Amino acid sequence: GARKGMADTALRTATAGYLTRRLVDVSQDIIVREEDCMDTEGAYMYREDSDRVGQSFAVRVEGRYLVEDVIDPTTKKVIVKARTLANKEDGLAVEEAKVEKVKIRSVVTCKSKRGICQHCYGVDLGRSELVKIGQAVGVVAAQAIGEPGTQLTMRTFHTGGVAGGSDITQGLPRVEEIFECRPPKGEAMISEVDGKIIDIVSENKKTVTVKIETTEGEVVEYQVPSESTLVVSKGQLIGKGTQFNEGHIDLKKLFETMGQEAIQRYVIGEVKEIYAAQGEPLQDKHVEVIIRQMLSRVKVIEAGDTDLLPGDIVEKDQFEESNREALAAKEEIATGEQLIMGITKVALSTESFLSAASFQETARVLINAAVTGKDDHLRGLKENVIIGRLIPAGTGYRK
């Protein structure tokens, strides 16, 4: 155990550094750009997730803007009004009233172009006041997630070598698996339908068949590998996205089945749980910044009359901009599908070729950029550092 721990630590501090570097690369151009993007979508934060992530509901609500009034379930009074910034008292009031979920403004749903707004981010945790315009929250998030990452590896001593569900990835490799959007080791099957489990049969040694009668009255079967532990039982009512067996959910499948909100809840829960287990509580908003980037790419299906190419993977901003131009000219807009991508891929598919080149596969990126005649608008931090300009953040921030 100890020897394994030592070798692990030596090898993994490097991985942690590399993870931080990839996180910085993917999130560096998220800067606070405006006061309020007027978003009304927001995202739910659930009380039941709080025990798992090692932070009280009060602490998670504090410092966030609310999208809807928070109503006390017993007295039906409004505890916190919509469009206000929840302070410590508000957070505790919400916790005490045992509210099940609150709808808050979130970085993931922020509608700002090329950055985010103050209201979707909320309080800057370093200074305990509303985040300032020009704040490089992307880099802060990358460091907030990456730095304890080194701690996660140092602590192999304590947990390493203990036989616990060994095929399931834990600790830092699991964080990496999530952010890179890899199909997980020890994958959990999820239901794609709402319905009731009518039977669970093990026909052969390898798989267990879960039979579900959907709300429409059809019968669907799922094959679950028998070496994994089932977490559902016969007669149980299940909703779309319910996990059948222990293990990790493949983000791409979850996204296809359940969409963005489920991804946000799942990723924040998983990542925070890993850090909490190591006594390094992590703030939701840092993880949200990274999720925003994982969901920031669109694959063009039909190009319409825009300058995009079918099959291209572009930034959502770029896609929407091209469509706005097409609309203004009364031309046909492009259609695309929202992707979920791992952070390395996102970092490499950025509009800025300078940033991509400094990240990985430099020659290839530069050759591609030269051949296709790209220009770089120097919108992120990295591109400006590379050519020695003032970075567009903090005091150098300009509209």
CSV table of C-alpha atoms in Angstrom, one decimal:
chain,number,residue,atom,x,y,z
A,1,GLY,CA,0.0,0.0,0.0
A,2,ALA,CA,2.6,2.5,1.0
A,3,ARG,CA,4.9,1.8,-1.9
A,4,LYS,CA,2.0,2.1,-4.3
A,5,GLY,CA,1.1,5.4,-2.6
A,6,MET,CA,4.6,6.8,-3.1
A,7,ALA,CA,4.8,5.8,-6.7
A,8,ASP,CA,1.3,7.1,-7.3
A,9,THR,CA,2.1,10.5,-5.8
A,10,ALA,CA,5.2,11.0,-7.8
A,11,LEU,CA,3.5,10.1,-11.0
A,12,ARG,CA,0.3,11.9,-10.4
A,13,THR,CA,1.5,15.4,-9.4
A,14,ALA,CA,2.4,15.8,-13.0
A,15,THR,CA,-1.1,14.7,-14.1
A,16,ALA,CA,-2.6,17.3,-11.7
A,17,GLY,CA,-0.4,20.0,-13.2
A,18,TYR,CA,-1.4,19.0,-16.6
A,19,LEU,CA,-5.1,19.0,-15.7
A,20,THR,CA,-4.8,22.5,-14.3
A,21,ARG,CA,-3.1,23.6,-17.6
A,22,ARG,CA,-5.9,22.1,-19.7
A,23,LEU,CA,-8.5,23.7,-17.4
A,24,VAL,CA,-6.8,27.1,-17.8
A,25,ASP,CA,-6.7,26.6,-21.5
A,26,VAL,CA,-10.3,25.8,-21.9
A,27,SER,CA,-11.6,28.5,-19.6
A,28,GLN,CA,-9.1,31.4,-19.9
A,29,ASP,CA,-11.3,33.6,-22.1
A,30,ILE,CA,-14.2,33.6,-19.7
A,31,ILE,CA,-14.1,37.1,-18.4
A,32,VAL,CA,-16.9,39.0,-16.7
A,33,ARG,CA,-18.1,41.3,-19.5
A,34,GLU,CA,-21.3,42.9,-18.4
A,35,GLU,CA,-23.6,43.5,-15.5
A,36,ASP,CA,-26.6,41.5,-16.5
A,37,CYS,CA,-27.5,39.3,-19.5
A,38,MET,CA,-31.1,39.3,-18.4
A,39,ASP,CA,-31.3,35.5,-18.5
A,40,THR,CA,-34.5,34.0,-17.1
A,41,GLU,CA,-33.6,30.3,-17.6
A,42,GLY,CA,-31.2,29.8,-14.8
A,43,ALA,CA,-30.7,26.4,-13.2
A,44,TYR,CA,-32.1,24.5,-10.2
A,45,MET,CA,-30.0,23.8,-7.2
A,46,TYR,CA,-31.4,20.9,-5.1
A,47,ARG,CA,-31.3,20.4,-1.4
A,48,GLU,CA,-30.9,16.6,-1.6
A,49,ASP,CA,-27.5,17.1,-3.4
A,50,SER,CA,-26.1,19.0,-0.4
A,51,ASP,CA,-25.3,16.0,1.9
A,52,ARG,CA,-23.3,14.4,-0.9
A,53,VAL,CA,-21.2,17.4,-1.9
A,54,GLY,CA,-20.2,18.2,1.7
A,55,GLN,CA,-21.6,21.7,1.7
A,56,SER,CA,-24.8,22.9,3.3
A,57,PHE,CA,-27.6,24.2,1.1
A,58,ALA,CA,-27.3,27.6,2.8
A,59,VAL,CA,-23.6,27.9,1.7
A,60,ARG,CA,-24.4,26.9,-1.9
A,61,VAL,CA,-27.3,29.4,-2.2
A,62,GLU,CA,-25.4,32.3,-0.6
A,63,GLY,CA,-23.8,34.7,-3.0
A,64,ARG,CA,-26.0,33.7,-6.0
A,65,TYR,CA,-28.7,35.6,-7.8
A,66,LEU,CA,-32.2,34.0,-7.7
A,67,VAL,CA,-34.3,33.6,-10.8
A,68,GLU,CA,-37.6,32.9,-9.0
A,69,ASP,CA,-39.0,33.8,-5.6
A,70,VAL,CA,-38.1,31.2,-3.0
A,71,ILE,CA,-41.3,30.2,-1.2
A,72,ASP,CA,-41.5,28.7,2.2
A,73,PRO,CA,-43.3,25.3,1.7
A,74,THR,CA,-45.1,25.5,5.0
A,75,THR,CA,-46.1,29.2,5.4
A,76,LYS,CA,-46.2,29.9,1.6
A,77,LYS,CA,-44.4,33.2,2.3
A,78,VAL,CA,-41.7,34.5,0.1
A,79,ILE,CA,-38.3,34.0,1.8
A,80,VAL,CA,-36.1,35.5,-0.8
A,81,LYS,CA,-37.3,37.6,-3.8
A,82,ALA,CA,-36.4,36.9,-7.4
A,83,ARG,CA,-33.6,38.9,-8.9
A,84,THR,CA,-31.9,39.4,-5.5
A,85,LEU,CA,-28.4,38.4,-4.4
A,86,ALA,CA,-28.8,35.9,-1.6
A,87,ASN,CA,-26.7,36.8,1.5
A,88,LYS,CA,-25.8,34.6,4.4
A,89,GLU,CA,-29.2,35.2,6.2
A,90,ASP,CA,-31.1,34.3,3.1
A,91,GLY,CA,-29.1,31.1,2.6
A,92,LEU,CA,-29.8,30.0,6.2
A,93,ALA,CA,-33.5,31.0,5.9
A,94,VAL,CA,-33.8,28.8,2.8
A,95,GLU,CA,-32.1,25.9,4.5
A,96,GLU,CA,-34.3,26.2,7.6
A,97,ALA,CA,-37.5,26.3,5.6
A,98,LYS,CA,-36.5,23.0,4.1
A,99,VAL,CA,-37.1,24.3,0.5
A,100,GLU,CA,-36.4,21.4,-1.9
A,101,LYS,CA,-34.9,23.3,-4.8
A,102,VAL,CA,-34.2,26.9,-5.7
A,103,LYS,CA,-33.7,28.4,-9.2
A,104,ILE,CA,-30.6,30.4,-9.5
A,105,ARG,CA,-28.7,32.3,-12.1
A,106,SER,CA,-25.9,30.2,-13.4
A,107,VAL,CA,-22.7,30.6,-15.4
A,108,VAL,CA,-23.8,27.6,-17.6
A,109,THR,CA,-27.0,29.4,-18.8
A,110,CYS,CA,-25.5,32.9,-18.9
A,111,LYS,CA,-26.5,34.5,-22.2
A,112,SER,CA,-23.5,37.0,-22.5
A,113,LYS,CA,-21.5,36.9,-25.6
A,114,ARG,CA,-17.8,35.9,-25.2
A,115,GLY,CA,-17.8,35.9,-21.5
A,116,ILE,CA,-20.3,36.0,-18.7
A,117,CYS,CA,-22.2,38.6,-16.7
A,118,GLN,CA,-22.0,39.6,-13.0
A,119,HIS,CA,-25.4,38.4,-12.1
A,120,CYS,CA,-24.9,34.8,-13.4
A,121,TYR,CA,-21.7,34.5,-11.5
A,122,GLY,CA,-22.7,36.2,-8.3
A,123,VAL,CA,-20.2,36.8,-5.5
A,124,ASP,CA,-16.5,36.7,-6.1
A,125,LEU,CA,-15.4,34.4,-3.4
A,126,GLY,CA,-12.0,35.9,-3.0
A,127,ARG,CA,-13.4,39.2,-2.0
A,128,SER,CA,-16.9,38.4,-0.8
A,129,GLU,CA,-18.6,41.0,-3.0
A,130,LEU,CA,-20.2,40.9,-6.4
A,131,VAL,CA,-17.7,39.9,-9.0
A,132,LYS,CA,-16.2,42.9,-10.9
A,133,ILE,CA,-16.4,43.5,-14.6
A,134,GLY,CA,-13.1,42.5,-16.2
A,135,GLN,CA,-12.5,39.7,-13.6
A,136,ALA,CA,-10.9,36.7,-15.2
A,137,VAL,CA,-13.2,34.1,-13.6
A,138,GLY,CA,-12.2,31.4,-16.0
A,139,VAL,CA,-8.6,31.3,-14.8
A,140,VAL,CA,-9.8,31.5,-11.2
A,141,ALA,CA,-12.1,28.5,-11.8
A,142,ALA,CA,-9.2,26.5,-13.4
A,143,GLN,CA,-7.0,27.2,-10.4
A,144,ALA,CA,-9.7,26.5,-7.9
A,145,ILE,CA,-10.3,23.1,-9.4
A,146,GLY,CA,-6.7,22.3,-10.3
A,147,GLU,CA,-4.9,23.3,-7.2
A,148,PRO,CA,-6.7,21.0,-4.8
A,149,GLY,CA,-6.2,18.4,-7.6
A,150,THR,CA,-2.6,18.2,-6.4
A,151,GLN,CA,-3.9,17.6,-2.9
A,152,LEU,CA,-6.1,14.8,-4.2
A,153,THR,CA,-3.0,13.0,-5.4
A,154,MET,CA,-0.9,13.7,-2.3
A,155,ARG,CA,-3.5,11.9,-0.3
A,156,THR,CA,-3.2,8.6,-2.1
A,157,PHE,CA,-1.4,7.4,1.1
A,158,HIS,CA,-4.6,7.3,3.1
A,159,THR,CA,-6.9,5.6,0.6
A,160,GLY,CA,-4.6,3.8,-1.8
A,161,GLY,CA,-4.4,0.1,-1.5
A,162,VAL,CA,-7.7,-0.3,0.2
A,163,ALA,CA,-9.9,-2.7,-1.7
A,164,GLY,CA,-13.1,-0.8,-2.5
A,165,GLY,CA,-15.0,-1.0,-5.8
A,166,SER,CA,-11.6,-1.1,-7.5
A,167,ASP,CA,-12.7,-1.0,-11.1
A,168,ILE,CA,-14.5,2.3,-10.5
A,169,THR,CA,-12.2,5.3,-11.0
A,170,GLN,CA,-11.8,7.6,-8.1
A,171,GLY,CA,-10.0,10.8,-7.1
A,172,LEU,CA,-8.2,12.8,-9.7
A,173,PRO,CA,-8.5,10.3,-12.6
A,174,ARG,CA,-12.2,10.5,-12.2
A,175,VAL,CA,-12.2,14.3,-12.3
A,176,GLU,CA,-10.2,14.1,-15.5
A,177,GLU,CA,-12.6,11.4,-16.9
A,178,ILE,CA,-15.5,13.8,-16.3
A,179,PHE,CA,-13.9,16.9,-17.7
A,180,GLU,CA,-12.5,15.0,-20.7
A,181,CYS,CA,-16.0,13.5,-21.3
A,182,ARG,CA,-14.6,10.0,-21.6
A,183,PRO,CA,-16.8,7.0,-21.5
A,184,PRO,CA,-16.3,6.0,-17.8
A,185,LYS,CA,-14.8,2.8,-16.5
A,186,GLY,CA,-17.5,1.0,-14.7
A,187,GLU,CA,-20.3,2.6,-16.6
A,188,ALA,CA,-23.8,2.9,-15.3
A,189,MET,CA,-26.8,2.2,-17.6
A,190,ILE,CA,-29.4,4.9,-17.6
A,191,SER,CA,-33.1,4.7,-18.6
A,192,GLU,CA,-34.2,6.6,-21.7
A,193,VAL,CA,-37.9,6.4,-20.7
A,194,ASP,CA,-40.3,7.2,-17.9
A,195,GLY,CA,-42.1,4.1,-16.6
A,196,LYS,CA,-42.3,1.3,-14.1
A,197,ILE,CA,-39.9,-1.6,-13.6
A,198,ILE,CA,-42.1,-4.7,-14.1
A,199,ASP,CA,-39.4,-7.3,-13.9
A,200,ILE,CA,-35.7,-8.0,-13.3
A,201,VAL,CA,-34.4,-11.3,-14.6
A,202,SER,CA,-30.9,-12.7,-14.9
A,203,GLU,CA,-31.2,-15.0,-17.9
A,204,ASN,CA,-27.5,-15.8,-18.3
A,205,LYS,CA,-24.3,-15.2,-16.2
A,206,LYS,CA,-23.3,-12.1,-18.1
A,207,THR,CA,-26.3,-9.8,-18.0
A,208,VAL,CA,-29.4,-8.9,-16.0
A,209,THR,CA,-32.4,-7.8,-18.0
A,210,VAL,CA,-34.4,-5.0,-16.6
A,211,LYS,CA,-37.9,-4.8,-18.1
A,212,ILE,CA,-39.8,-1.5,-18.0
A,213,GLU,CA,-43.3,-0.7,-18.9
A,214,THR,CA,-43.3,2.9,-20.2
A,215,THR,CA,-46.0,5.5,-19.3
A,216,GLU,CA,-47.2,4.9,-22.9
A,217,GLY,CA,-47.6,1.2,-22.1
A,218,GLU,CA,-44.8,-0.2,-24.2
A,219,VAL,CA,-42.3,-2.7,-22.7
A,220,VAL,CA,-38.6,-1.8,-23.0
A,221,GLU,CA,-35.7,-4.0,-21.9
A,222,TYR,CA,-32.2,-3.0,-20.8
A,223,GLN,CA,-29.3,-5.3,-20.5
A,224,VAL,CA,-27.2,-4.5,-17.4
A,225,PRO,CA,-23.9,-6.3,-16.9
A,226,SER,CA,-24.3,-8.7,-14.0
A,227,GLU,CA,-21.1,-7.9,-12.2
A,228,SER,CA,-22.4,-4.4,-11.3
A,229,THR,CA,-24.7,-3.8,-8.4
A,230,LEU,CA,-28.3,-2.9,-9.2
A,231,VAL,CA,-29.7,0.2,-7.5
A,232,VAL,CA,-33.3,-0.2,-8.7
A,233,SER,CA,-35.9,-2.8,-7.7
A,234,LYS,CA,-39.0,-4.4,-9.2
A,235,GLY,CA,-42.1,-2.3,-9.0
A,236,GLN,CA,-40.1,0.9,-8.8
A,237,LEU,CA,-41.3,4.0,-10.7
A,238,ILE,CA,-38.4,5.5,-12.6
A,239,GLY,CA,-37.9,8.6,-14.7
A,240,LYS,CA,-35.8,9.3,-17.7
A,241,GLY,CA,-32.1,9.3,-16.8
A,242,THR,CA,-32.5,7.0,-13.8
A,243,GLN,CA,-29.4,5.0,-13.1
A,244,PHE,CA,-29.9,1.2,-13.1
A,245,ASN,CA,-26.6,0.1,-11.6
A,246,GLU,CA,-23.8,1.5,-9.6
A,247,GLY,CA,-21.1,3.2,-11.5
A,248,HIS,CA,-20.6,6.4,-13.5
A,249,ILE,CA,-22.9,7.8,-16.2
A,250,ASP,CA,-21.5,8.5,-19.6
A,251,LEU,CA,-21.9,12.3,-20.0
A,252,LYS,CA,-22.6,12.1,-23.7
A,253,LYS,CA,-25.5,9.7,-23.2
A,254,LEU,CA,-26.8,11.7,-20.3
A,255,PHE,CA,-26.7,14.8,-22.4
A,256,GLU,CA,-28.6,13.1,-25.3
A,257,THR,CA,-31.2,11.7,-23.0
A,258,MET,CA,-31.7,14.5,-20.5
A,259,GLY,CA,-30.1,17.6,-21.8
A,260,GLN,CA,-28.0,20.4,-20.3
A,261,GLU,CA,-29.6,20.8,-16.9
A,262,ALA,CA,-29.1,17.2,-16.0
A,263,ILE,CA,-25.4,17.5,-17.0
A,264,GLN,CA,-24.9,20.5,-14.8
A,265,ARG,CA,-26.4,18.8,-11.8
A,266,TYR,CA,-24.6,15.5,-12.4
A,267,VAL,CA,-21.1,17.0,-13.0
A,268,ILE,CA,-21.3,19.5,-10.1
A,269,GLY,CA,-22.4,16.6,-7.9
A,270,GLU,CA,-19.7,14.2,-9.0
A,271,VAL,CA,-16.8,16.6,-9.0
A,272,LYS,CA,-17.8,18.3,-5.7
A,273,GLU,CA,-18.2,14.8,-4.1
A,274,ILE,CA,-14.7,13.8,-5.0
A,275,TYR,CA,-13.2,17.0,-3.6
A,276,ALA,CA,-15.4,16.9,-0.5
A,277,ALA,CA,-14.2,13.4,0.3
A,278,GLN,CA,-10.7,14.8,0.5
A,279,GLY,CA,-11.8,17.7,2.6
A,280,GLU,CA,-11.4,20.3,-0.1
A,281,PRO,CA,-14.9,21.8,-0.6
A,282,LEU,CA,-15.2,23.3,-4.0
A,283,GLN,CA,-17.6,26.1,-5.1
A,284,ASP,CA,-20.3,25.3,-7.6
A,285,LYS,CA,-19.5,28.3,-9.8
A,286,HIS,CA,-16.0,27.1,-10.6
A,287,VAL,CA,-17.3,23.8,-11.9
A,288,GLU,CA,-20.0,25.7,-13.8
A,289,VAL,CA,-17.4,27.7,-15.7
A,290,ILE,CA,-15.9,24.5,-17.0
A,291,ILE,CA,-19.3,23.0,-17.8
A,292,ARG,CA,-20.1,26.1,-19.7
A,293,GLN,CA,-17.1,25.5,-21.9
A,294,MET,CA,-17.8,21.8,-22.3
A,295,LEU,CA,-21.1,22.8,-23.7
A,296,SER,CA,-19.8,25.7,-25.8
A,297,ARG,CA,-19.5,23.9,-29.1
A,298,VAL,CA,-22.0,23.4,-31.9
A,299,LYS,CA,-21.7,21.0,-34.8
A,300,VAL,CA,-23.0,22.6,-38.0
A,301,ILE,CA,-25.5,20.3,-39.8
A,302,GLU,CA,-26.9,22.5,-42.6
A,303,ALA,CA,-25.0,25.6,-43.4
A,304,GLY,CA,-27.8,27.6,-44.9
A,305,ASP,CA,-26.5,30.8,-46.4
A,306,THR,CA,-24.0,31.4,-43.6
A,307,ASP,CA,-20.2,31.3,-43.9
A,308,LEU,CA,-20.1,28.1,-41.8
A,309,LEU,CA,-19.3,24.6,-43.2
A,310,PRO,CA,-21.5,21.5,-42.6
A,311,GLY,CA,-19.6,19.2,-40.1
A,312,ASP,CA,-17.6,22.1,-38.7
A,313,ILE,CA,-17.4,22.4,-34.9
A,314,VAL,CA,-17.6,26.0,-33.9
A,315,GLU,CA,-18.1,28.1,-30.8
A,316,LYS,CA,-21.7,28.8,-29.9
A,317,ASP,CA,-21.1,32.5,-30.1
A,318,GLN,CA,-19.7,32.2,-33.6
A,319,PHE,CA,-22.6,30.1,-34.7
A,320,GLU,CA,-25.2,32.5,-33.3
A,321,GLU,CA,-23.4,35.5,-34.8
A,322,SER,CA,-23.4,33.9,-38.3
A,323,ASN,CA,-27.1,33.2,-37.9
A,324,ARG,CA,-27.8,36.7,-36.8
A,325,GLU,CA,-26.1,38.0,-39.9
A,326,ALA,CA,-28.0,35.7,-42.1
A,327,LEU,CA,-31.3,36.7,-40.5
A,328,ALA,CA,-30.5,40.4,-40.9
A,329,ALA,CA,-29.8,39.7,-44.6
A,330,LYS,CA,-33.1,37.6,-44.7
A,331,GLU,CA,-31.0,34.6,-45.7
A,332,GLU,CA,-31.3,31.0,-44.6
A,333,ILE,CA,-29.8,30.3,-41.2
A,334,ALA,CA,-27.6,27.4,-40.3
A,335,THR,CA,-28.8,24.5,-38.2
A,336,GLY,CA,-26.5,22.7,-35.8
A,337,GLU,CA,-26.5,20.4,-32.8
A,338,GLN,CA,-25.3,21.3,-29.4
A,339,LEU,CA,-22.3,19.1,-28.5
A,340,ILE,CA,-20.7,18.2,-25.2
A,341,MET,CA,-17.0,17.9,-25.5
A,342,GLY,CA,-14.0,17.1,-23.3
A,343,ILE,CA,-11.8,20.1,-22.3
A,344,THR,CA,-8.8,19.1,-24.5
A,345,LYS,CA,-11.0,19.0,-27.6
A,346,VAL,CA,-12.6,22.3,-26.7
A,347,ALA,CA,-9.3,24.0,-26.1
A,348,LEU,CA,-8.1,22.8,-29.5
A,349,SER,CA,-11.2,23.9,-31.4
A,350,THR,CA,-11.1,27.5,-30.2
A,351,GLU,CA,-11.4,30.3,-32.7
A,352,SER,CA,-8.1,31.7,-31.6
A,353,PHE,CA,-5.3,29.7,-33.4
A,354,LEU,CA,-2.7,31.3,-31.2
A,355,SER,CA,-4.3,29.9,-28.1
A,356,ALA,CA,-4.7,26.5,-29.7
A,357,ALA,CA,-1.2,26.4,-31.0
A,358,SER,CA,0.3,27.2,-27.6
A,359,PHE,CA,-1.7,24.4,-26.1
A,360,GLN,CA,-0.9,21.3,-28.2
A,361,GLU,CA,0.2,20.1,-31.6
A,362,THR,CA,1.6,23.5,-32.4
A,363,ALA,CA,2.8,22.9,-35.9
A,364,ARG,CA,-0.4,21.3,-37.1
A,365,VAL,CA,-2.5,24.1,-35.7
A,366,LEU,CA,-0.3,26.8,-37.3
A,367,ILE,CA,-0.2,25.0,-40.7
A,368,ASN,CA,-4.0,24.7,-40.6
A,369,ALA,CA,-4.4,28.3,-39.7
A,370,ALA,CA,-2.1,29.4,-42.5
A,371,VAL,CA,-3.7,27.3,-45.1
A,372,THR,CA,-7.2,28.4,-44.3
A,373,GLY,CA,-6.1,32.0,-43.9
A,374,LYS,CA,-7.4,32.5,-40.3
A,375,ASP,CA,-7.1,35.7,-38.4
A,376,ASP,CA,-7.1,35.9,-34.6
A,377,HIS,CA,-9.2,38.5,-32.9
A,378,LEU,CA,-7.2,38.3,-29.6
A,379,ARG,CA,-10.3,38.0,-27.5
A,380,GLY,CA,-9.0,35.7,-24.8
A,381,LEU,CA,-6.2,36.2,-22.3
A,382,LYS,CA,-3.7,33.8,-23.8
A,383,GLU,CA,-3.5,35.2,-27.3
A,384,ASN,CA,-2.6,38.6,-25.8
A,385,VAL,CA,0.0,37.2,-23.5
A,386,ILE,CA,1.6,35.4,-26.5
A,387,ILE,CA,2.1,38.5,-28.5
A,388,GLY,CA,2.9,40.6,-25.4
A,389,ARG,CA,-0.1,42.8,-25.2
A,390,LEU,CA,-2.0,43.9,-22.1
A,391,ILE,CA,-4.6,41.2,-21.3
A,392,PRO,CA,-8.2,42.2,-21.7
A,393,ALA,CA,-9.1,41.6,-18.0
A,394,GLY,CA,-8.9,43.5,-14.7
A,395,THR,CA,-7.6,47.0,-15.4
A,396,GLY,CA,-6.8,46.2,-19.0
A,397,TYR,CA,-10.4,45.3,-19.7
A,398,ARG,CA,-11.9,47.2,-22.5
A,399,LYS,CA,-15.2,46.7,-24.2
